[in-house]
Coordinates of C-alpha atoms in Angstrom, one line a residue:
M232 CA 43.5 -16.2 -41.9
R233 CA 40.6 -15.1 -39.6
S234 CA 39.9 -12.2 -41.8
F235 CA 39.8 -14.5 -44.8
C236 CA 37.3 -16.8 -43.0
F237 CA 35.1 -13.7 -42.4
Y238 CA 35.0 -13.1 -46.2
I239 CA 34.0 -16.7 -46.8
F240 CA 31.2 -16.1 -44.3
L241 CA 30.0 -13.0 -46.2
L242 CA 30.0 -15.0 -49.5
C243 CA 28.0 -17.7 -47.9
L244 CA 25.4 -15.1 -46.8
G245 CA 25.0 -14.2 -50.4
I246 CA 24.8 -17.7 -51.9
F247 CA 23.0 -19.8 -49.3
P248 CA 19.6 -17.9 -49.4
V249 CA 19.3 -18.4 -53.1
I250 CA 20.0 -22.1 -52.8
I251 CA 17.2 -22.4 -50.2
N252 CA 14.8 -20.9 -52.7
A253 CA 15.8 -23.1 -55.6
Q254 CA 12.2 -23.9 -56.5
Y255 CA 11.7 -20.4 -57.8
Y256 CA 14.5 -20.6 -60.4
D257 CA 15.2 -22.3 -63.7
D258 CA 18.4 -24.1 -62.7
D259 CA 21.3 -25.5 -64.8
A260 CA 24.9 -26.7 -64.3
G261 CA 27.7 -25.6 -66.5
F262 CA 31.5 -25.9 -67.1
W263 CA 33.7 -23.2 -68.4
L264 CA 37.2 -23.9 -69.8
Y265 CA 39.4 -20.9 -70.4
L266 CA 42.9 -20.4 -71.9
K267 CA 44.6 -17.0 -71.3
V268 CA 47.8 -15.6 -72.7
D269 CA 49.2 -12.1 -72.2
K270 CA 52.3 -10.0 -72.9
N271 CA 53.5 -6.6 -71.7
I272 CA 53.8 -4.4 -74.7
T273 CA 55.5 -1.7 -72.6
K274 CA 56.0 -1.2 -68.9
K275 CA 52.4 0.1 -68.6
L276 CA 50.5 -1.5 -71.5
N277 CA 49.5 -5.2 -71.4
A278 CA 47.7 -7.2 -74.1
Q279 CA 45.7 -10.3 -73.3
F280 CA 43.9 -12.9 -75.4
T281 CA 41.4 -15.3 -73.9
M282 CA 39.7 -18.3 -75.5
Q283 CA 36.5 -19.2 -73.8
N284 CA 34.7 -22.6 -74.0
R285 CA 31.4 -23.1 -72.2
F286 CA 29.2 -26.1 -71.6
E287 CA 25.6 -26.0 -70.3
N288 CA 22.4 -28.1 -70.0
N289 CA 24.0 -30.0 -67.0
I290 CA 27.4 -29.9 -68.8
S291 CA 26.0 -32.0 -71.7
E292 CA 26.1 -29.5 -74.5
Y293 CA 28.9 -27.3 -76.0
S294 CA 27.1 -23.9 -75.8
Q295 CA 29.5 -21.1 -76.5
L296 CA 32.9 -20.2 -78.0
N297 CA 34.4 -16.8 -77.6
G298 CA 37.7 -15.0 -78.4
N299 CA 38.5 -12.0 -76.2
I300 CA 41.2 -9.4 -76.9
E301 CA 41.9 -7.0 -74.0
L302 CA 44.3 -4.1 -73.4
T303 CA 45.1 -2.8 -70.0
Y304 CA 47.0 0.4 -69.3
K305 CA 48.5 1.0 -65.9
L306 CA 48.3 4.6 -64.8
N307 CA 49.7 3.9 -61.4
K308 CA 49.8 1.0 -58.9
H309 CA 46.2 1.6 -57.9
F310 CA 44.4 2.6 -61.2
R311 CA 44.2 0.9 -64.6
L312 CA 42.3 1.6 -67.8
V313 CA 40.9 -1.4 -69.7
G314 CA 39.2 -2.0 -73.0
G315 CA 38.4 -5.0 -75.1
Y316 CA 36.5 -6.8 -77.9
V317 CA 34.8 -10.2 -77.9
Y318 CA 33.7 -12.2 -80.9
G319 CA 32.1 -15.6 -80.6
F320 CA 29.2 -18.0 -81.2
K321 CA 26.4 -19.1 -78.8
K322 CA 23.9 -21.9 -79.2
N323 CA 20.3 -20.9 -79.2
V324 CA 17.1 -22.7 -78.3
E325 CA 16.8 -24.1 -81.9
G326 CA 20.2 -25.7 -81.5
L327 CA 21.9 -23.4 -83.9
Y328 CA 25.0 -21.2 -83.2
G329 CA 24.5 -17.5 -83.6
D330 CA 27.3 -14.9 -83.7
R331 CA 27.8 -12.5 -80.8
Q332 CA 30.0 -9.4 -80.6
Q333 CA 30.9 -7.3 -77.5
A334 CA 33.0 -4.1 -77.1
Y335 CA 33.8 -2.6 -73.7
T336 CA 35.8 0.0 -71.8
G337 CA 36.3 0.8 -68.2
F338 CA 38.7 1.0 -65.3
I339 CA 40.1 -1.1 -62.4
I340 CA 41.0 0.1 -58.9
R341 CA 43.3 -2.0 -56.8
K342 CA 44.6 -1.8 -53.3
R343 CA 46.9 -4.2 -51.5
F344 CA 46.9 -4.6 -47.8
K345 CA 49.5 -7.1 -46.5
S346 CA 48.4 -10.5 -48.0
F347 CA 45.1 -9.1 -49.3
L348 CA 44.4 -7.5 -52.7
F349 CA 41.1 -5.6 -53.0
S350 CA 39.9 -4.6 -56.4
Y351 CA 36.9 -3.0 -58.1
R352 CA 36.3 -3.3 -61.9
N353 CA 33.8 -1.3 -63.8
I354 CA 33.2 -1.6 -67.5
F355 CA 30.5 -0.3 -69.9
Q356 CA 29.7 -2.9 -72.5
G357 CA 27.8 -2.9 -75.8
Q358 CA 26.6 -6.1 -77.4
V359 CA 25.0 -7.2 -80.7
K360 CA 24.1 -10.8 -81.6
N361 CA 22.8 -12.7 -84.6
V362 CA 23.5 -9.7 -86.8
N363 CA 22.9 -11.5 -90.1
S364 CA 20.0 -13.7 -89.0
S365 CA 17.9 -11.5 -86.7
E366 CA 15.9 -8.4 -87.6
N367 CA 17.1 -6.5 -84.5
G368 CA 20.4 -8.2 -84.3
A369 CA 22.4 -5.1 -85.2
V370 CA 20.7 -3.0 -82.5
P371 CA 23.2 -2.9 -79.6
V372 CA 22.2 -3.5 -76.0
F373 CA 24.2 -2.0 -73.1
F374 CA 25.3 -3.2 -69.7
D375 CA 27.3 -1.7 -66.8
R376 CA 29.3 -4.5 -65.1
N377 CA 30.6 -4.0 -61.5
K378 CA 32.9 -6.6 -60.1
F379 CA 34.2 -6.5 -56.5
S380 CA 36.9 -9.0 -55.4
V381 CA 39.3 -9.8 -52.7
K382 CA 42.3 -12.1 -53.2
Y383 CA 44.3 -13.6 -50.4
D384 CA 47.9 -15.0 -50.8
I385 CA 48.2 -18.1 -48.7
N386 CA 51.8 -18.7 -49.8
K387 CA 53.9 -18.2 -53.0
R388 CA 52.1 -20.9 -54.8
I389 CA 48.4 -20.7 -53.7
E390 CA 46.0 -17.8 -53.8
V391 CA 42.3 -17.7 -53.1
M392 CA 39.7 -15.1 -54.3
L393 CA 36.1 -14.2 -53.5
A394 CA 34.2 -12.0 -55.9
D395 CA 30.8 -10.7 -56.8
E396 CA 29.8 -9.1 -60.1
I397 CA 26.6 -7.1 -60.6
N398 CA 25.5 -6.5 -64.2
L399 CA 23.1 -3.6 -64.8
S400 CA 21.0 -3.2 -67.9
Y401 CA 19.8 -0.1 -69.6
N402 CA 16.5 0.5 -71.5
Q403 CA 15.9 -3.2 -72.2
T404 CA 12.6 -5.0 -72.2
N405 CA 14.0 -8.5 -71.5
F406 CA 15.8 -7.7 -68.2
D407 CA 15.2 -5.9 -64.9
N408 CA 17.6 -3.1 -64.0
I409 CA 19.9 -5.8 -62.4
A410 CA 20.2 -8.2 -65.3
R411 CA 22.7 -10.6 -63.8
N412 CA 24.7 -11.4 -60.7
R413 CA 27.7 -13.6 -60.3
A414 CA 29.1 -14.8 -57.0
F415 CA 32.1 -17.0 -57.0
A416 CA 35.1 -18.4 -55.1
E417 CA 38.4 -19.2 -57.0
V418 CA 41.7 -20.9 -56.1
Y419 CA 44.9 -20.1 -58.0
Y420 CA 48.0 -22.4 -58.2
N421 CA 51.1 -20.7 -59.5
L422 CA 53.0 -23.1 -61.7
S423 CA 55.8 -20.6 -62.1
S424 CA 56.3 -16.8 -62.1
K425 CA 54.6 -16.7 -65.5
S426 CA 51.8 -19.3 -65.5
Y427 CA 49.1 -20.5 -63.2
I428 CA 46.0 -22.7 -63.2
A429 CA 42.8 -21.7 -61.5
T430 CA 39.6 -23.5 -60.6
Y431 CA 36.4 -21.9 -59.3
F432 CA 32.8 -22.4 -58.5
M433 CA 30.2 -19.7 -59.5
V434 CA 26.5 -19.1 -58.9
Q435 CA 25.2 -17.0 -61.7
Q436 CA 21.7 -15.5 -61.6
H437 CA 19.9 -14.0 -64.6
Y438 CA 16.9 -11.8 -63.8
R439 CA 14.1 -11.6 -66.4
F440 CA 11.5 -8.9 -66.7
K441 CA 8.1 -10.5 -66.1
G442 CA 9.6 -14.0 -66.4
Q443 CA 11.2 -16.7 -64.4
P444 CA 14.8 -16.0 -63.3
K445 CA 17.5 -18.4 -64.4
R446 CA 20.3 -19.6 -62.2
D447 CA 23.5 -21.5 -63.2
F448 CA 25.9 -23.5 -61.0
I449 CA 29.2 -23.3 -62.9
F450 CA 32.5 -25.1 -62.4
G451 CA 35.5 -23.5 -64.1
L452 CA 39.1 -24.2 -65.0
T453 CA 41.6 -21.6 -66.4
Y454 CA 45.1 -21.9 -67.6
S455 CA 47.1 -18.6 -68.0
H456 CA 50.5 -17.9 -69.3
S457 CA 52.4 -14.6 -69.6
F458 CA 55.0 -14.1 -72.3

């Protein structure tokens, strides 16, 4: 438990300085509601579908709907390959919903130490948006997403996790090299051996090239079930 408190302290070191400098950011509050279902196709291959619902503008507007299909292949107990496709709609500044598509591939490294589970997830992601309504919509943009997390099993029912994700951009005029950072804490409650609910709080920062950075304070709720 002392080790877990130390990780909470590290997370606070990352979050509190940006809160102090809030006047330099374009701030917003959001709420994300996710539904996940998955099934083992074989002993090593897992298929997952996630429905993502997002609210922004101080949780007053429905801003985004996504469907995410993901496949994970377990090479061994420490290493997994992952790939997926996302299709959805996001509300723009004019109040209209534009289409968005993403495809990604990468890997996950996991290591368990007693009640702790450490993991690193790296994916390379390509994205297009507003394909039919924007002149440059079909031109893909690319990101390299790096997520570090540590999960602690309090007991058979309750788990807690701290994580940070750094999103790097390539050859884009809208973002700095670090396009986005997410730092969050999450609590899992296992309803059974096949389902859980999770709630989390996230600080998400978007970095703009020659522009004001944007920051979101997000509350999230997820329900997951394995078939």
